[in-house]
Amino acid sequence: MMFKPFVYIQDLNLSYRNKAVLKDLYWEINVGENWVLWGESGSGKTALAKAIAGLTAAQGSIEIDFDPLSKLPAEVLFVDSWYQFKNLEGVANFYYQQRYTSQQAKDTLTVHAELVLFGKEKGLHFDRVEPILEALGFSTFASSQLIELSSGEHKKLQLVKALWLKPQLLVIDQPYTGLDAASRKNLNMLLYQIAEEGVQLILISNDQELPTCIHRFAEIKDGQITTAYTREDTSVSFEKHNREIPGFLKESPVYASDNIVKMVDVNISYGEKQVLKNINWEVKAGEKWLLQGHNGSGKSTLLSLVNGDHPQSYANELYLFGNRRGSGESIWDIKQHIGLISPEFHWYFDATATVWQSIASGFYDTVGLFQQLPYTKSSQVDELVEYFGLTESKNELLTSLPLGKQRLVLLARTIIKNPELLILDEPCQGLDLQQTQRFNQLVDELCSNGMTVIYVGHFESQLPTCLEKRIVLEKGEVKVVESLNIEILS
């Protein structure tokens, strides 16, 4: 009797916007094998994963031979890199600042309610989800509204569901996105445990940190798959980014004040839940800060105060760019000084904007371009389009690009006006190693010209070298403020 593979893919072809992504792709996954799949941004990793899960149409053959005797559900579960939640009326029309407006947050389900619905749909026992919640540090989020969660917390919710269900085939796109170091370690332990119970894994990841049950490696390149038994045999070779930084970004920002941020005993609460407790923090012009803390420690809320988005900033002693918050300046006055990128901002960005328009909108701090640019500013947009290697895509919709390239577009938008303060909240989520190196190289170049930076990053090995100070939050409080040596961290 011939041996039959668990997953058999033959002559698979998939195109996106008339561009061939997968070309006569062949891949066999045998029973008991757990894989990591990687490749450069846009190589087709997510498209292949969705095709295996039956979520994307493709030409060719995909056969999955589920085990009828297994106690595990005979299904493929695909965990997307982003979680697309909806409000109670089934609509996903949210805006960026809505997360911080507690009255409107009641419009979405709580984490507990979402898990109850999933458990009923899949026929799962609720007592079996508790150990997973505990291991991922997610037990305290039961009453949180979906809209209140950060990107890392949304990722945890998806992972909790997947680990609870334990399907015969589990495909996870970017499993470590937004997770702190402790959560990554515990996730790898949980993935190992379910693999021991018979779940087969395909992880789409460029990360080095993997569960020990992974023993097969695959890379997509030019629409084809190369497979190996070791990572090194499929390791992508990256060329160093040697384009010269645009001239207008070589100039030092013009500072309105030597004091960029000053917080005095700042407190933020939602009802009885205190998110920030007696925060004292000062950022001077030209300083480069690393902001860290476990998921749920208060980092996103702290940044929302700095960028003017949080309504409770008026009730606190908070100074931004030399002015006390509430002294007459508008949110747009504050944003003129700031370039911002965050996973949440990416979620809510204008889906109808082209690449060029998205970058240009950074001049006006809007989520799309609603006015004509003068020649000088148009030329600066063109320079950044060229610098980031986006020339061929400049007239395409932002949402039509692979996730990593979308992030590069928004990174370009962040720096287009050479702002006094760069807020980079996990800026390299979704980027491949080459793009991460390129962006951090750019941050280092900008910092040499005197720009102020607040950088949020969980992966110490993927940080720019210019960072010189660190603040660490724990349960809403400042745990550490110290000078930083990136070489020691790495």
JSON list of C-alpha atoms in Angstrom, two decimals, residues 106-299:
[
{"chain": "A", "resi": 106, "resn": "LYS", "atom": "CA", "xyz": [-19.17, 48.95, 24.88]},
{"chain": "A", "resi": 107, "resn": "ASP", "atom": "CA", "xyz": [-19.99, 48.49, 21.20]},
{"chain": "A", "resi": 108, "resn": "THR", "atom": "CA", "xyz": [-17.92, 45.29, 20.98]},
{"chain": "A", "resi": 109, "resn": "LEU", "atom": "CA", "xyz": [-17.97, 41.94, 22.73]},
{"chain": "A", "resi": 110, "resn": "THR", "atom": "CA", "xyz": [-15.79, 41.22, 25.73]},
{"chain": "A", "resi": 111, "resn": "VAL", "atom": "CA", "xyz": [-12.99, 38.67, 25.50]},
{"chain": "A", "resi": 112, "resn": "HIS", "atom": "CA", "xyz": [-15.06, 36.30, 27.68]},
{"chain": "A", "resi": 113, "resn": "ALA", "atom": "CA", "xyz": [-18.13, 36.64, 25.44]},
{"chain": "A", "resi": 114, "resn": "GLU", "atom": "CA", "xyz": [-16.03, 36.06, 22.32]},
{"chain": "A", "resi": 115, "resn": "LEU", "atom": "CA", "xyz": [-14.57, 32.87, 23.82]},
{"chain": "A", "resi": 116, "resn": "VAL", "atom": "CA", "xyz": [-18.00, 31.65, 24.92]},
{"chain": "A", "resi": 117, "resn": "LEU", "atom": "CA", "xyz": [-19.31, 32.05, 21.35]},
{"chain": "A", "resi": 118, "resn": "PHE", "atom": "CA", "xyz": [-16.30, 30.25, 19.89]},
{"chain": "A", "resi": 119, "resn": "GLY", "atom": "CA", "xyz": [-16.61, 27.42, 22.43]},
{"chain": "A", "resi": 120, "resn": "LYS", "atom": "CA", "xyz": [-20.29, 26.90, 21.60]},
{"chain": "A", "resi": 121, "resn": "GLU", "atom": "CA", "xyz": [-19.61, 26.99, 17.86]},
{"chain": "A", "resi": 122, "resn": "LYS", "atom": "CA", "xyz": [-16.87, 24.35, 18.14]},
{"chain": "A", "resi": 123, "resn": "GLY", "atom": "CA", "xyz": [-18.39, 22.29, 20.99]},
{"chain": "A", "resi": 124, "resn": "LEU", "atom": "CA", "xyz": [-15.49, 22.92, 23.38]},
{"chain": "A", "resi": 125, "resn": "HIS", "atom": "CA", "xyz": [-15.36, 22.65, 27.18]},
{"chain": "A", "resi": 126, "resn": "PHE", "atom": "CA", "xyz": [-14.75, 26.06, 28.73]},
{"chain": "A", "resi": 127, "resn": "ASP", "atom": "CA", "xyz": [-12.69, 24.70, 31.64]},
{"chain": "A", "resi": 128, "resn": "ARG", "atom": "CA", "xyz": [-10.02, 23.61, 29.13]},
{"chain": "A", "resi": 129, "resn": "VAL", "atom": "CA", "xyz": [-9.32, 27.16, 28.00]},
{"chain": "A", "resi": 130, "resn": "GLU", "atom": "CA", "xyz": [-8.28, 28.41, 31.45]},
{"chain": "A", "resi": 131, "resn": "PRO", "atom": "CA", "xyz": [-4.74, 26.89, 31.42]},
{"chain": "A", "resi": 132, "resn": "ILE", "atom": "CA", "xyz": [-4.13, 28.45, 28.00]},
{"chain": "A", "resi": 133, "resn": "LEU", "atom": "CA", "xyz": [-5.27, 31.88, 29.18]},
{"chain": "A", "resi": 134, "resn": "GLU", "atom": "CA", "xyz": [-3.00, 31.54, 32.20]},
{"chain": "A", "resi": 135, "resn": "ALA", "atom": "CA", "xyz": [0.04, 30.47, 30.18]},
{"chain": "A", "resi": 136, "resn": "LEU", "atom": "CA", "xyz": [-0.31, 33.39, 27.77]},
{"chain": "A", "resi": 137, "resn": "GLY", "atom": "CA", "xyz": [-0.92, 35.90, 30.57]},
{"chain": "A", "resi": 138, "resn": "PHE", "atom": "CA", "xyz": [-4.42, 36.63, 29.27]},
{"chain": "A", "resi": 139, "resn": "SER", "atom": "CA", "xyz": [-6.61, 35.65, 32.23]},
{"chain": "A", "resi": 140, "resn": "THR", "atom": "CA", "xyz": [-7.10, 39.24, 33.39]},
{"chain": "A", "resi": 141, "resn": "PHE", "atom": "CA", "xyz": [-8.58, 40.35, 30.06]},
{"chain": "A", "resi": 142, "resn": "ALA", "atom": "CA", "xyz": [-11.91, 38.48, 30.35]},
{"chain": "A", "resi": 143, "resn": "SER", "atom": "CA", "xyz": [-13.96, 41.68, 30.82]},
{"chain": "A", "resi": 144, "resn": "SER", "atom": "CA", "xyz": [-12.00, 43.76, 28.27]},
{"chain": "A", "resi": 145, "resn": "GLN", "atom": "CA", "xyz": [-13.85, 44.88, 25.14]},
{"chain": "A", "resi": 146, "resn": "LEU", "atom": "CA", "xyz": [-12.31, 43.70, 21.86]},
{"chain": "A", "resi": 147, "resn": "ILE", "atom": "CA", "xyz": [-11.75, 47.29, 20.77]},
{"chain": "A", "resi": 148, "resn": "GLU", "atom": "CA", "xyz": [-9.72, 48.00, 23.92]},
{"chain": "A", "resi": 149, "resn": "LEU", "atom": "CA", "xyz": [-7.10, 45.35, 23.12]},
{"chain": "A", "resi": 150, "resn": "SER", "atom": "CA", "xyz": [-3.67, 46.10, 21.67]},
{"chain": "A", "resi": 151, "resn": "SER", "atom": "CA", "xyz": [-2.27, 44.24, 18.66]},
{"chain": "A", "resi": 152, "resn": "GLY", "atom": "CA", "xyz": [-0.41, 41.79, 20.92]},
{"chain": "A", "resi": 153, "resn": "GLU", "atom": "CA", "xyz": [-3.56, 41.14, 22.95]},
{"chain": "A", "resi": 154, "resn": "HIS", "atom": "CA", "xyz": [-5.59, 40.51, 19.80]},
{"chain": "A", "resi": 155, "resn": "LYS", "atom": "CA", "xyz": [-2.94, 38.04, 18.70]},
{"chain": "A", "resi": 156, "resn": "LYS", "atom": "CA", "xyz": [-3.21, 36.25, 22.02]},
{"chain": "A", "resi": 157, "resn": "LEU", "atom": "CA", "xyz": [-6.99, 35.95, 21.64]},
{"chain": "A", "resi": 158, "resn": "GLN", "atom": "CA", "xyz": [-6.55, 34.27, 18.25]},
{"chain": "A", "resi": 159, "resn": "LEU", "atom": "CA", "xyz": [-3.90, 31.94, 19.64]},
{"chain": "A", "resi": 160, "resn": "VAL", "atom": "CA", "xyz": [-6.05, 31.02, 22.64]},
{"chain": "A", "resi": 161, "resn": "LYS", "atom": "CA", "xyz": [-8.85, 29.91, 20.30]},
{"chain": "A", "resi": 162, "resn": "ALA", "atom": "CA", "xyz": [-6.47, 27.87, 18.13]},
{"chain": "A", "resi": 163, "resn": "LEU", "atom": "CA", "xyz": [-4.77, 26.14, 21.06]},
{"chain": "A", "resi": 164, "resn": "TRP", "atom": "CA", "xyz": [-8.16, 25.42, 22.62]},
{"chain": "A", "resi": 165, "resn": "LEU", "atom": "CA", "xyz": [-9.61, 23.90, 19.42]},
{"chain": "A", "resi": 166, "resn": "LYS", "atom": "CA", "xyz": [-6.54, 21.77, 18.55]},
{"chain": "A", "resi": 167, "resn": "PRO", "atom": "CA", "xyz": [-7.43, 21.07, 14.90]},
{"chain": "A", "resi": 168, "resn": "GLN", "atom": "CA", "xyz": [-5.63, 18.38, 12.94]},
{"chain": "A", "resi": 169, "resn": "LEU", "atom": "CA", "xyz": [-3.86, 21.11, 10.94]},
{"chain": "A", "resi": 170, "resn": "LEU", "atom": "CA", "xyz": [-3.07, 24.50, 12.47]},
{"chain": "A", "resi": 171, "resn": "VAL", "atom": "CA", "xyz": [-1.63, 27.24, 10.25]},
{"chain": "A", "resi": 172, "resn": "ILE", "atom": "CA", "xyz": [-0.48, 30.42, 12.03]},
{"chain": "A", "resi": 173, "resn": "ASP", "atom": "CA", "xyz": [0.58, 33.54, 10.15]},
{"chain": "A", "resi": 174, "resn": "GLN", "atom": "CA", "xyz": [3.23, 35.45, 12.16]},
{"chain": "A", "resi": 175, "resn": "PRO", "atom": "CA", "xyz": [2.59, 33.70, 15.50]},
{"chain": "A", "resi": 176, "resn": "TYR", "atom": "CA", "xyz": [4.85, 35.99, 17.53]},
{"chain": "A", "resi": 177, "resn": "THR", "atom": "CA", "xyz": [3.51, 39.34, 16.30]},
{"chain": "A", "resi": 178, "resn": "GLY", "atom": "CA", "xyz": [3.16, 41.75, 19.21]},
{"chain": "A", "resi": 179, "resn": "LEU", "atom": "CA", "xyz": [4.06, 39.17, 21.88]},
{"chain": "A", "resi": 180, "resn": "ASP", "atom": "CA", "xyz": [6.51, 39.93, 24.67]},
{"chain": "A", "resi": 181, "resn": "ALA", "atom": "CA", "xyz": [9.43, 37.59, 25.44]},
{"chain": "A", "resi": 182, "resn": "ALA", "atom": "CA", "xyz": [7.63, 35.62, 28.17]},
{"chain": "A", "resi": 183, "resn": "SER", "atom": "CA", "xyz": [4.55, 35.11, 25.97]},
{"chain": "A", "resi": 184, "resn": "ARG", "atom": "CA", "xyz": [6.70, 33.92, 23.06]},
{"chain": "A", "resi": 185, "resn": "LYS", "atom": "CA", "xyz": [8.39, 31.35, 25.28]},
{"chain": "A", "resi": 186, "resn": "ASN", "atom": "CA", "xyz": [5.07, 30.09, 26.69]},
{"chain": "A", "resi": 187, "resn": "LEU", "atom": "CA", "xyz": [3.52, 29.98, 23.22]},
{"chain": "A", "resi": 188, "resn": "ASN", "atom": "CA", "xyz": [6.33, 27.73, 22.01]},
{"chain": "A", "resi": 189, "resn": "MET", "atom": "CA", "xyz": [5.71, 25.44, 24.98]},
{"chain": "A", "resi": 190, "resn": "LEU", "atom": "CA", "xyz": [1.97, 25.28, 24.20]},
{"chain": "A", "resi": 191, "resn": "LEU", "atom": "CA", "xyz": [2.64, 24.58, 20.51]},
{"chain": "A", "resi": 192, "resn": "TYR", "atom": "CA", "xyz": [4.96, 21.75, 21.50]},
{"chain": "A", "resi": 193, "resn": "GLN", "atom": "CA", "xyz": [2.26, 20.29, 23.76]},
{"chain": "A", "resi": 194, "resn": "ILE", "atom": "CA", "xyz": [-0.47, 20.27, 21.10]},
{"chain": "A", "resi": 195, "resn": "ALA", "atom": "CA", "xyz": [1.96, 18.85, 18.55]},
{"chain": "A", "resi": 196, "resn": "GLU", "atom": "CA", "xyz": [2.54, 15.97, 20.99]},
{"chain": "A", "resi": 197, "resn": "GLU", "atom": "CA", "xyz": [-1.25, 15.43, 20.95]},
{"chain": "A", "resi": 198, "resn": "GLY", "atom": "CA", "xyz": [-1.29, 15.13, 17.16]},
{"chain": "A", "resi": 199, "resn": "VAL", "atom": "CA", "xyz": [-1.84, 18.67, 15.89]},
{"chain": "A", "resi": 200, "resn": "GLN", "atom": "CA", "xyz": [0.31, 19.37, 12.83]},
{"chain": "A", "resi": 201, "resn": "LEU", "atom": "CA", "xyz": [1.72, 22.87, 12.48]},
{"chain": "A", "resi": 202, "resn": "ILE", "atom": "CA", "xyz": [2.61, 25.24, 9.69]},
{"chain": "A", "resi": 203, "resn": "LEU", "atom": "CA", "xyz": [4.06, 28.46, 11.11]},
{"chain": "A", "resi": 204, "resn": "ILE", "atom": "CA", "xyz": [4.60, 31.40, 8.74]},
{"chain": "A", "resi": 205, "resn": "SER", "atom": "CA", "xyz": [7.48, 33.19, 10.38]},
{"chain": "A", "resi": 206, "resn": "ASN", "atom": "CA", "xyz": [10.86, 34.76, 9.73]},
{"chain": "A", "resi": 207, "resn": "ASP", "atom": "CA", "xyz": [11.70, 34.61, 13.43]},
{"chain": "A", "resi": 208, "resn": "GLN", "atom": "CA", "xyz": [14.58, 32.60, 14.86]},
{"chain": "A", "resi": 209, "resn": "GLU", "atom": "CA", "xyz": [12.69, 31.62, 18.03]},
{"chain": "A", "resi": 210, "resn": "LEU", "atom": "CA", "xyz": [10.67, 28.47, 17.25]},
{"chain": "A", "resi": 211, "resn": "PRO", "atom": "CA", "xyz": [9.12, 25.57, 19.20]},
{"chain": "A", "resi": 212, "resn": "THR", "atom": "CA", "xyz": [11.30, 22.48, 19.43]},
{"chain": "A", "resi": 213, "resn": "CYS", "atom": "CA", "xyz": [8.68, 20.41, 17.58]},
{"chain": "A", "resi": 214, "resn": "ILE", "atom": "CA", "xyz": [9.49, 22.23, 14.32]},
{"chain": "A", "resi": 215, "resn": "HIS", "atom": "CA", "xyz": [11.75, 20.03, 12.25]},
{"chain": "A", "resi": 216, "resn": "ARG", "atom": "CA", "xyz": [10.96, 20.88, 8.62]},
{"chain": "A", "resi": 217, "resn": "PHE", "atom": "CA", "xyz": [11.68, 24.15, 6.87]},
{"chain": "A", "resi": 218, "resn": "ALA", "atom": "CA", "xyz": [10.31, 25.65, 3.67]},
{"chain": "A", "resi": 219, "resn": "GLU", "atom": "CA", "xyz": [10.96, 28.86, 1.77]},
{"chain": "A", "resi": 220, "resn": "ILE", "atom": "CA", "xyz": [8.88, 30.43, -1.00]},
{"chain": "A", "resi": 221, "resn": "LYS", "atom": "CA", "xyz": [10.93, 32.09, -3.72]},
{"chain": "A", "resi": 222, "resn": "ASP", "atom": "CA", "xyz": [9.80, 32.99, -7.25]},
{"chain": "A", "resi": 223, "resn": "GLY", "atom": "CA", "xyz": [6.50, 31.19, -6.69]},
{"chain": "A", "resi": 224, "resn": "GLN", "atom": "CA", "xyz": [8.12, 27.85, -5.80]},
{"chain": "A", "resi": 225, "resn": "ILE", "atom": "CA", "xyz": [8.88, 26.06, -2.54]},
{"chain": "A", "resi": 226, "resn": "THR", "atom": "CA", "xyz": [12.30, 24.87, -1.42]},
{"chain": "A", "resi": 227, "resn": "THR", "atom": "CA", "xyz": [12.24, 22.41, 1.49]},
{"chain": "A", "resi": 228, "resn": "ALA", "atom": "CA", "xyz": [14.95, 21.33, 3.93]},
{"chain": "A", "resi": 229, "resn": "TYR", "atom": "CA", "xyz": [15.61, 19.66, 7.27]},
{"chain": "A", "resi": 230, "resn": "THR", "atom": "CA", "xyz": [17.63, 22.60, 8.62]},
{"chain": "A", "resi": 231, "resn": "ARG", "atom": "CA", "xyz": [17.02, 26.35, 8.60]},
{"chain": "A", "resi": 232, "resn": "GLU", "atom": "CA", "xyz": [20.41, 27.12, 7.07]},
{"chain": "A", "resi": 233, "resn": "ASP", "atom": "CA", "xyz": [19.63, 25.23, 3.87]},
{"chain": "A", "resi": 234, "resn": "THR", "atom": "CA", "xyz": [16.80, 27.62, 2.99]},
{"chain": "A", "resi": 235, "resn": "SER", "atom": "CA", "xyz": [18.17, 30.76, 4.62]},
{"chain": "A", "resi": 236, "resn": "VAL", "atom": "CA", "xyz": [17.38, 33.85, 2.57]},
{"chain": "A", "resi": 237, "resn": "SER", "atom": "CA", "xyz": [20.44, 35.90, 1.71]},
{"chain": "A", "resi": 238, "resn": "PHE", "atom": "CA", "xyz": [19.76, 39.60, 2.21]},
{"chain": "A", "resi": 239, "resn": "GLU", "atom": "CA", "xyz": [21.57, 42.40, 0.44]},
{"chain": "A", "resi": 240, "resn": "LYS", "atom": "CA", "xyz": [22.53, 45.43, 2.49]},
{"chain": "A", "resi": 241, "resn": "HIS", "atom": "CA", "xyz": [20.39, 48.49, 1.78]},
{"chain": "A", "resi": 242, "resn": "ASN", "atom": "CA", "xyz": [22.73, 51.08, 0.29]},
{"chain": "A", "resi": 243, "resn": "ARG", "atom": "CA", "xyz": [20.40, 53.80, -1.00]},
{"chain": "A", "resi": 244, "resn": "GLU", "atom": "CA", "xyz": [21.30, 57.23, 0.30]},
{"chain": "A", "resi": 245, "resn": "ILE", "atom": "CA", "xyz": [18.82, 58.86, 2.65]},
{"chain": "A", "resi": 246, "resn": "PRO", "atom": "CA", "xyz": [16.86, 61.73, 0.99]},
{"chain": "A", "resi": 247, "resn": "GLY", "atom": "CA", "xyz": [18.47, 65.11, 1.48]},
{"chain": "A", "resi": 248, "resn": "PHE", "atom": "CA", "xyz": [15.51, 66.73, 3.23]},
{"chain": "A", "resi": 249, "resn": "LEU", "atom": "CA", "xyz": [15.78, 64.12, 6.02]},
{"chain": "A", "resi": 250, "resn": "LYS", "atom": "CA", "xyz": [19.45, 64.94, 6.65]},
{"chain": "A", "resi": 251, "resn": "GLU", "atom": "CA", "xyz": [18.44, 68.26, 8.21]},
{"chain": "A", "resi": 252, "resn": "SER", "atom": "CA", "xyz": [17.87, 68.44, 11.96]},
{"chain": "A", "resi": 253, "resn": "PRO", "atom": "CA", "xyz": [14.22, 68.91, 13.02]},
{"chain": "A", "resi": 254, "resn": "VAL", "atom": "CA", "xyz": [13.22, 72.39, 14.18]},
{"chain": "A", "resi": 255, "resn": "TYR", "atom": "CA", "xyz": [12.29, 72.03, 17.85]},
{"chain": "A", "resi": 256, "resn": "ALA", "atom": "CA", "xyz": [9.52, 74.10, 19.41]},
{"chain": "A", "resi": 257, "resn": "SER", "atom": "CA", "xyz": [10.86, 73.29, 22.90]},
{"chain": "A", "resi": 258, "resn": "ASP", "atom": "CA", "xyz": [13.67, 71.41, 24.62]},
{"chain": "A", "resi": 259, "resn": "ASN", "atom": "CA", "xyz": [10.98, 69.52, 26.55]},
{"chain": "A", "resi": 260, "resn": "ILE", "atom": "CA", "xyz": [9.22, 67.00, 24.31]},
{"chain": "A", "resi": 261, "resn": "VAL", "atom": "CA", "xyz": [7.23, 65.07, 26.95]},
{"chain": "A", "resi": 262, "resn": "LYS", "atom": "CA", "xyz": [6.80, 65.61, 30.67]},
{"chain": "A", "resi": 263, "resn": "MET", "atom": "CA", "xyz": [4.39, 63.55, 32.80]},
{"chain": "A", "resi": 264, "resn": "VAL", "atom": "CA", "xyz": [3.81, 64.29, 36.48]},
{"chain": "A", "resi": 265, "resn": "ASP", "atom": "CA", "xyz": [1.94, 61.62, 38.51]},
{"chain": "A", "resi": 266, "resn": "VAL", "atom": "CA", "xyz": [-0.18, 60.64, 35.52]},
{"chain": "A", "resi": 267, "resn": "ASN", "atom": "CA", "xyz": [-3.07, 58.20, 36.15]},
{"chain": "A", "resi": 268, "resn": "ILE", "atom": "CA", "xyz": [-5.45, 56.61, 33.64]},
{"chain": "A", "resi": 269, "resn": "SER", "atom": "CA", "xyz": [-8.44, 54.47, 34.62]},
{"chain": "A", "resi": 270, "resn": "TYR", "atom": "CA", "xyz": [-11.38, 52.82, 32.91]},
{"chain": "A", "resi": 271, "resn": "GLY", "atom": "CA", "xyz": [-14.00, 52.49, 35.62]},
{"chain": "A", "resi": 272, "resn": "GLU", "atom": "CA", "xyz": [-12.35, 50.51, 38.41]},
{"chain": "A", "resi": 273, "resn": "LYS", "atom": "CA", "xyz": [-9.50, 49.30, 36.17]},
{"chain": "A", "resi": 274, "resn": "GLN", "atom": "CA", "xyz": [-6.38, 51.46, 36.53]},
{"chain": "A", "resi": 275, "resn": "VAL", "atom": "CA", "xyz": [-4.20, 51.24, 33.44]},
{"chain": "A", "resi": 276, "resn": "LEU", "atom": "CA", "xyz": [-1.48, 53.77, 34.33]},
{"chain": "A", "resi": 277, "resn": "LYS", "atom": "CA", "xyz": [-0.44, 54.57, 37.93]},
{"chain": "A", "resi": 278, "resn": "ASN", "atom": "CA", "xyz": [1.53, 57.64, 38.97]},
{"chain": "A", "resi": 279, "resn": "ILE", "atom": "CA", "xyz": [3.65, 57.84, 35.84]},
{"chain": "A", "resi": 280, "resn": "ASN", "atom": "CA", "xyz": [6.55, 60.30, 35.97]},
{"chain": "A", "resi": 281, "resn": "TRP", "atom": "CA", "xyz": [8.55, 60.53, 32.76]},
{"chain": "A", "resi": 282, "resn": "GLU", "atom": "CA", "xyz": [10.46, 63.19, 30.89]},
{"chain": "A", "resi": 283, "resn": "VAL", "atom": "CA", "xyz": [11.72, 63.10, 27.30]},
{"chain": "A", "resi": 284, "resn": "LYS", "atom": "CA", "xyz": [14.15, 65.83, 26.20]},
{"chain": "A", "resi": 285, "resn": "ALA", "atom": "CA", "xyz": [14.74, 66.98, 22.62]},
{"chain": "A", "resi": 286, "resn": "GLY", "atom": "CA", "xyz": [17.07, 64.63, 20.77]},
{"chain": "A", "resi": 287, "resn": "GLU", "atom": "CA", "xyz": [16.75, 61.71, 23.20]},
{"chain": "A", "resi": 288, "resn": "LYS", "atom": "CA", "xyz": [16.18, 58.18, 21.92]},
{"chain": "A", "resi": 289, "resn": "TRP", "atom": "CA", "xyz": [14.02, 56.01, 24.17]},
{"chain": "A", "resi": 290, "resn": "LEU", "atom": "CA", "xyz": [13.12, 52.33, 24.12]},
{"chain": "A", "resi": 291, "resn": "LEU", "atom": "CA", "xyz": [9.71, 51.66, 25.69]},
{"chain": "A", "resi": 292, "resn": "GLN", "atom": "CA", "xyz": [9.15, 48.08, 26.86]},
{"chain": "A", "resi": 293, "resn": "GLY", "atom": "CA", "xyz": [6.85, 46.01, 29.05]},
{"chain": "A", "resi": 294, "resn": "HIS", "atom": "CA", "xyz": [4.75, 42.86, 28.95]},
{"chain": "A", "resi": 295, "resn": "ASN", "atom": "CA", "xyz": [1.54, 42.79, 26.91]},
{"chain": "A", "resi": 296, "resn": "GLY", "atom": "CA", "xyz": [-1.05, 44.77, 28.85]},
{"chain": "A", "resi": 297, "resn": "SER", "atom": "CA", "xyz": [1.53, 46.75, 30.84]},
{"chain": "A", "resi": 298, "resn": "GLY", "atom": "CA", "xyz": [0.18, 50.10, 29.59]},
{"chain": "A", "resi": 299, "resn": "LYS", "atom": "CA", "xyz": [2.58, 50.94, 26.72]}
]
